mmCIF file of C-alpha atoms in Angstrom:
data_model
loop_
_atom_site.group_PDB
_atom_site.id
_atom_site.type_symbol
_atom_site.label_atom_id
_atom_site.label_comp_id
_atom_site.label_asym_id
_atom_site.label_seq_id
_atom_site.Cartn_x
_atom_site.Cartn_y
_atom_site.Cartn_z
ATOM 1 C CA ARG A 1 33.259 71.134 23.721
ATOM 2 C CA GLU A 2 33.216 67.554 25.099
ATOM 3 C CA ASN A 3 36.116 65.300 25.285
ATOM 4 C CA PRO A 4 35.635 62.110 23.155
ATOM 5 C CA MET A 5 37.894 60.266 25.541
ATOM 6 C CA ASN A 6 35.413 60.795 28.448
ATOM 7 C CA LYS A 7 32.511 59.343 26.346
ATOM 8 C CA LYS A 8 34.622 56.099 25.687
ATOM 9 C CA THR A 9 35.522 55.819 29.277
ATOM 10 C CA VAL A 10 31.924 56.245 30.468
ATOM 11 C CA PHE A 11 30.675 53.775 27.820
ATOM 12 C CA SER A 12 33.362 51.178 28.843
ATOM 13 C CA LEU A 13 32.584 51.525 32.543
ATOM 14 C CA ALA A 14 28.818 51.120 31.786
ATOM 15 C CA LEU A 15 29.435 47.995 29.664
ATOM 16 C CA LEU A 16 31.621 46.538 32.332
ATOM 17 C CA SER A 17 29.026 47.052 35.027
ATOM 18 C CA PHE A 18 26.293 45.566 32.922
ATOM 19 C CA LEU A 19 28.368 42.473 32.352
ATOM 20 C CA ALA A 20 29.283 42.292 36.006
ATOM 21 C CA LEU A 21 25.542 42.505 36.977
ATOM 22 C CA GLY A 22 24.608 39.916 34.432
ATOM 23 C CA VAL A 23 22.440 42.168 32.388
ATOM 24 C CA CYS A 24 24.186 41.038 29.264
ATOM 25 C CA PRO A 25 24.543 37.327 29.639
ATOM 26 C CA ALA A 26 27.730 36.202 27.969
ATOM 27 C CA ALA A 27 27.487 32.467 28.595
ATOM 28 C CA THR A 28 25.831 30.044 26.227
ATOM 29 C CA ALA A 29 23.159 27.632 27.428
ATOM 30 C CA GLU A 30 25.812 24.847 27.565
ATOM 31 C CA GLU A 31 28.265 26.971 29.504
ATOM 32 C CA SER A 32 25.546 27.965 31.841
ATOM 33 C CA ALA A 33 24.325 24.426 32.387
ATOM 34 C CA SER A 34 27.885 23.207 32.744
ATOM 35 C CA ALA A 35 28.641 25.883 35.254
ATOM 36 C CA GLN A 36 25.689 24.696 37.380
ATOM 37 C CA GLY A 37 26.746 21.043 36.989
ATOM 38 C CA GLY A 38 23.888 20.219 34.523
ATOM 39 C CA LYS A 39 24.022 17.901 31.485
ATOM 40 C CA ILE A 40 22.541 18.788 28.083
ATOM 41 C CA GLY A 41 21.609 16.581 25.181
ATOM 42 C CA VAL A 42 20.307 17.119 21.680
ATOM 43 C CA VAL A 43 17.988 14.920 19.678
ATOM 44 C CA SER A 44 17.037 15.121 15.969
ATOM 45 C CA VAL A 45 13.333 14.454 16.184
ATOM 46 C CA ASP A 46 12.960 14.275 12.460
ATOM 47 C CA ARG A 47 15.712 11.697 12.034
ATOM 48 C CA VAL A 48 14.374 9.643 14.989
ATOM 49 C CA PHE A 49 10.931 9.805 13.482
ATOM 50 C CA LYS A 50 12.126 8.638 10.030
ATOM 51 C CA GLU A 51 14.328 5.823 11.308
ATOM 52 C CA TYR A 52 11.864 4.572 13.956
ATOM 53 C CA LYS A 53 10.496 1.223 12.582
ATOM 54 C CA ALA A 54 7.056 1.901 13.997
ATOM 55 C CA THR A 55 6.886 5.040 11.874
ATOM 56 C CA GLN A 56 7.521 2.971 8.744
ATOM 57 C CA ALA A 57 4.902 0.469 9.746
ATOM 58 C CA LYS A 58 2.352 3.218 10.339
ATOM 59 C CA GLU A 59 3.269 4.767 6.926
ATOM 60 C CA ALA A 60 2.665 1.308 5.269
ATOM 61 C CA GLU A 61 -0.758 1.093 6.984
ATOM 62 C CA LEU A 62 -1.785 4.579 5.816
ATOM 63 C CA GLN A 63 -0.553 3.794 2.275
ATOM 64 C CA LYS A 64 -2.766 0.598 2.199
ATOM 65 C CA LEU A 65 -5.759 2.743 3.469
ATOM 66 C CA THR A 66 -5.061 5.386 0.849
ATOM 67 C CA GLU A 67 -4.805 2.784 -1.998
ATOM 68 C CA SER A 68 -7.997 1.159 -0.745
ATOM 69 C CA LYS A 69 -9.901 4.408 -0.805
ATOM 70 C CA GLN A 70 -8.450 5.275 -4.146
ATOM 71 C CA ALA A 71 -9.618 1.956 -5.612
ATOM 72 C CA GLU A 72 -13.076 2.485 -4.241
ATOM 73 C CA ARG A 73 -13.178 5.978 -5.728
ATOM 74 C CA GLU A 74 -12.106 4.656 -9.082
ATOM 75 C CA LYS A 75 -15.035 2.192 -9.107
ATOM 76 C CA LYS A 76 -17.394 5.057 -8.412
ATOM 77 C CA VAL A 77 -15.892 7.177 -11.129
ATOM 78 C CA THR A 78 -16.054 4.320 -13.640
ATOM 79 C CA GLU A 79 -19.681 3.738 -12.849
ATOM 80 C CA ILE A 80 -20.501 7.405 -13.340
ATOM 81 C CA ARG A 81 -18.700 7.518 -16.682
ATOM 82 C CA SER A 82 -20.568 4.404 -17.728
ATOM 83 C CA LEU A 83 -23.913 6.010 -16.930
ATOM 84 C CA GLY A 84 -22.779 9.102 -18.790
ATOM 85 C CA ASP A 85 -21.878 7.094 -21.913
ATOM 86 C CA GLU A 86 -25.442 5.500 -21.912
ATOM 87 C CA LEU A 87 -27.191 8.908 -21.963
ATOM 88 C CA ALA A 88 -26.986 9.333 -25.679
ATOM 89 C CA LEU A 89 -28.614 5.966 -26.253
ATOM 90 C CA LEU A 90 -31.661 6.666 -24.006
ATOM 91 C CA ASN A 91 -34.947 8.277 -24.855
ATOM 92 C CA ASP A 92 -35.887 11.606 -23.289
ATOM 93 C CA GLU A 93 -37.740 10.054 -20.306
ATOM 94 C CA TYR A 94 -34.901 7.742 -19.377
ATOM 95 C CA ARG A 95 -32.187 10.275 -20.100
ATOM 96 C CA GLU A 96 -33.673 12.699 -17.430
ATOM 97 C CA LYS A 97 -33.742 9.872 -14.858
ATOM 98 C CA GLN A 98 -30.155 8.941 -15.792
ATOM 99 C CA LYS A 99 -29.071 12.546 -15.395
ATOM 100 C CA ALA A 100 -30.574 12.657 -11.957
ATOM 101 C CA THR A 101 -28.881 9.384 -11.033
ATOM 102 C CA ILE A 102 -25.538 10.717 -12.290
ATOM 103 C CA GLU A 103 -25.971 13.855 -10.335
ATOM 104 C CA GLN A 104 -26.670 11.870 -7.106
ATOM 105 C CA LYS A 105 -23.701 9.668 -7.722
ATOM 106 C CA LEU A 106 -21.460 12.759 -8.350
ATOM 107 C CA GLN A 107 -22.607 14.199 -5.062
ATOM 108 C CA ALA A 108 -21.983 10.861 -3.359
ATOM 109 C CA LEU A 109 -18.501 10.874 -4.836
ATOM 110 C CA VAL A 110 -17.686 14.355 -3.545
ATOM 111 C CA ALA A 111 -19.018 13.293 -0.017
ATOM 112 C CA PHE A 112 -16.913 10.026 -0.286
ATOM 113 C CA ASP A 113 -13.785 12.161 -1.243
ATOM 114 C CA GLN A 114 -14.247 14.420 1.732
ATOM 115 C CA GLN A 115 -14.837 11.510 4.135
ATOM 116 C CA ALA A 116 -11.900 9.612 2.852
ATOM 117 C CA LYS A 117 -9.571 12.580 3.012
ATOM 118 C CA ALA A 118 -10.847 13.239 6.608
ATOM 119 C CA ALA A 119 -10.402 9.583 7.649
ATOM 120 C CA ILE A 120 -6.813 9.373 6.317
ATOM 121 C CA GLY A 121 -5.981 12.662 7.899
ATOM 122 C CA ASP A 122 -7.361 11.632 11.277
ATOM 123 C CA GLN A 123 -5.564 8.374 11.137
ATOM 124 C CA ARG A 124 -2.304 10.046 10.152
ATOM 125 C CA ASP A 125 -2.730 12.653 12.958
ATOM 126 C CA ASP A 126 -3.356 9.886 15.490
ATOM 127 C CA ALA A 127 -0.388 7.810 14.317
ATOM 128 C CA VAL A 128 2.018 10.877 14.430
ATOM 129 C CA SER A 129 0.726 11.890 17.887
ATOM 130 C CA GLY A 130 1.215 8.316 19.219
ATOM 131 C CA LEU A 131 4.682 7.954 17.674
ATOM 132 C CA LEU A 132 5.759 11.275 19.046
ATOM 133 C CA LYS A 133 4.548 10.325 22.463
ATOM 134 C CA GLU A 134 6.590 7.066 22.318
ATOM 135 C CA ILE A 135 9.671 9.055 21.344
ATOM 136 C CA GLU A 136 9.118 11.532 24.089
ATOM 137 C CA GLU A 137 8.796 8.777 26.614
ATOM 138 C CA VAL A 138 12.099 7.204 25.544
ATOM 139 C CA VAL A 139 13.864 10.684 25.527
ATOM 140 C CA ASN A 140 12.462 11.345 29.125
ATOM 141 C CA SER A 141 13.573 7.919 30.348
ATOM 142 C CA MET A 142 17.041 8.366 28.771
ATOM 143 C CA ALA A 143 17.315 11.789 30.449
ATOM 144 C CA LYS A 144 16.503 10.424 33.890
ATOM 145 C CA GLU A 145 18.753 7.380 33.400
ATOM 146 C CA LYS A 146 21.707 9.466 32.304
ATOM 147 C CA GLY A 147 21.112 12.358 34.652
ATOM 148 C CA ILE A 148 20.580 14.790 31.778
ATOM 149 C CA ASP A 149 18.982 18.101 32.924
ATOM 150 C CA LEU A 150 18.014 19.397 29.461
ATOM 151 C CA ILE A 151 17.406 17.724 26.059
ATOM 152 C CA LEU A 152 16.724 19.965 23.075
ATOM 153 C CA SER A 153 15.500 19.384 19.680
ATOM 154 C CA ASP A 154 18.204 19.846 17.154
ATOM 155 C CA ARG A 155 15.997 22.392 15.395
ATOM 156 C CA ALA A 156 16.324 24.745 18.402
ATOM 157 C CA VAL A 157 20.217 24.495 18.477
ATOM 158 C CA LEU A 158 22.325 26.564 16.117
ATOM 159 C CA TYR A 159 25.525 24.853 16.969
ATOM 160 C CA ARG A 160 26.719 21.807 19.040
ATOM 161 C CA THR A 161 29.386 19.206 19.074
ATOM 162 C CA ASP A 162 28.435 15.528 18.509
ATOM 163 C CA THR A 163 29.133 14.997 22.245
ATOM 164 C CA TYR A 164 25.642 16.269 23.001
ATOM 165 C CA ASP A 165 23.769 14.264 20.223
ATOM 166 C CA LEU A 166 21.674 11.518 21.608
ATOM 167 C CA THR A 167 19.692 10.832 18.426
ATOM 168 C CA GLN A 168 21.251 7.345 17.555
ATOM 169 C CA GLU A 169 20.762 6.198 21.193
ATOM 170 C CA VAL A 170 17.113 7.122 20.999
ATOM 171 C CA ILE A 171 16.601 5.309 17.755
ATOM 172 C CA THR A 172 18.322 2.153 19.047
ATOM 173 C CA VAL A 173 16.115 2.183 22.114
ATOM 174 C CA LEU A 174 13.010 2.635 20.033
ATOM 175 C CA ASN A 175 13.896 -0.105 17.532
#
């Protein structure tokens, strides 16, 4: 029969040797960076993006484009409805021509919707990409200027003190 005390002793010694060898890292990223003399910062990219004035300007541009496309679409829909309302008043020969015209306009409307959606999506993607690039440039510049070795997104950090938060500084520089 084995002695339970021996198992505890062996386990404790194994755990201590793992810790001593660094197999089970006990230090957080901040402690590790601090121990090496590094500086860390955290930025809320979502907040920067929302409070960046250029973001608001791009959103306004996209809203205007969306409204313009919507108005253009409404004109097309109104025209198709008007043609449909006239069907009952036409004789058979003109009714068939009108149905063909309505079908063509419906197909054109579907194509317009797809094109408009793609154009707005592409413009939004380009705007977001450009804005994120500007934000990244400011963050990189700030890191170099302040001697910061590592800047993380707040989404990747479970806990931090406000000491590491650079969000407001980034917003101030951008605006």
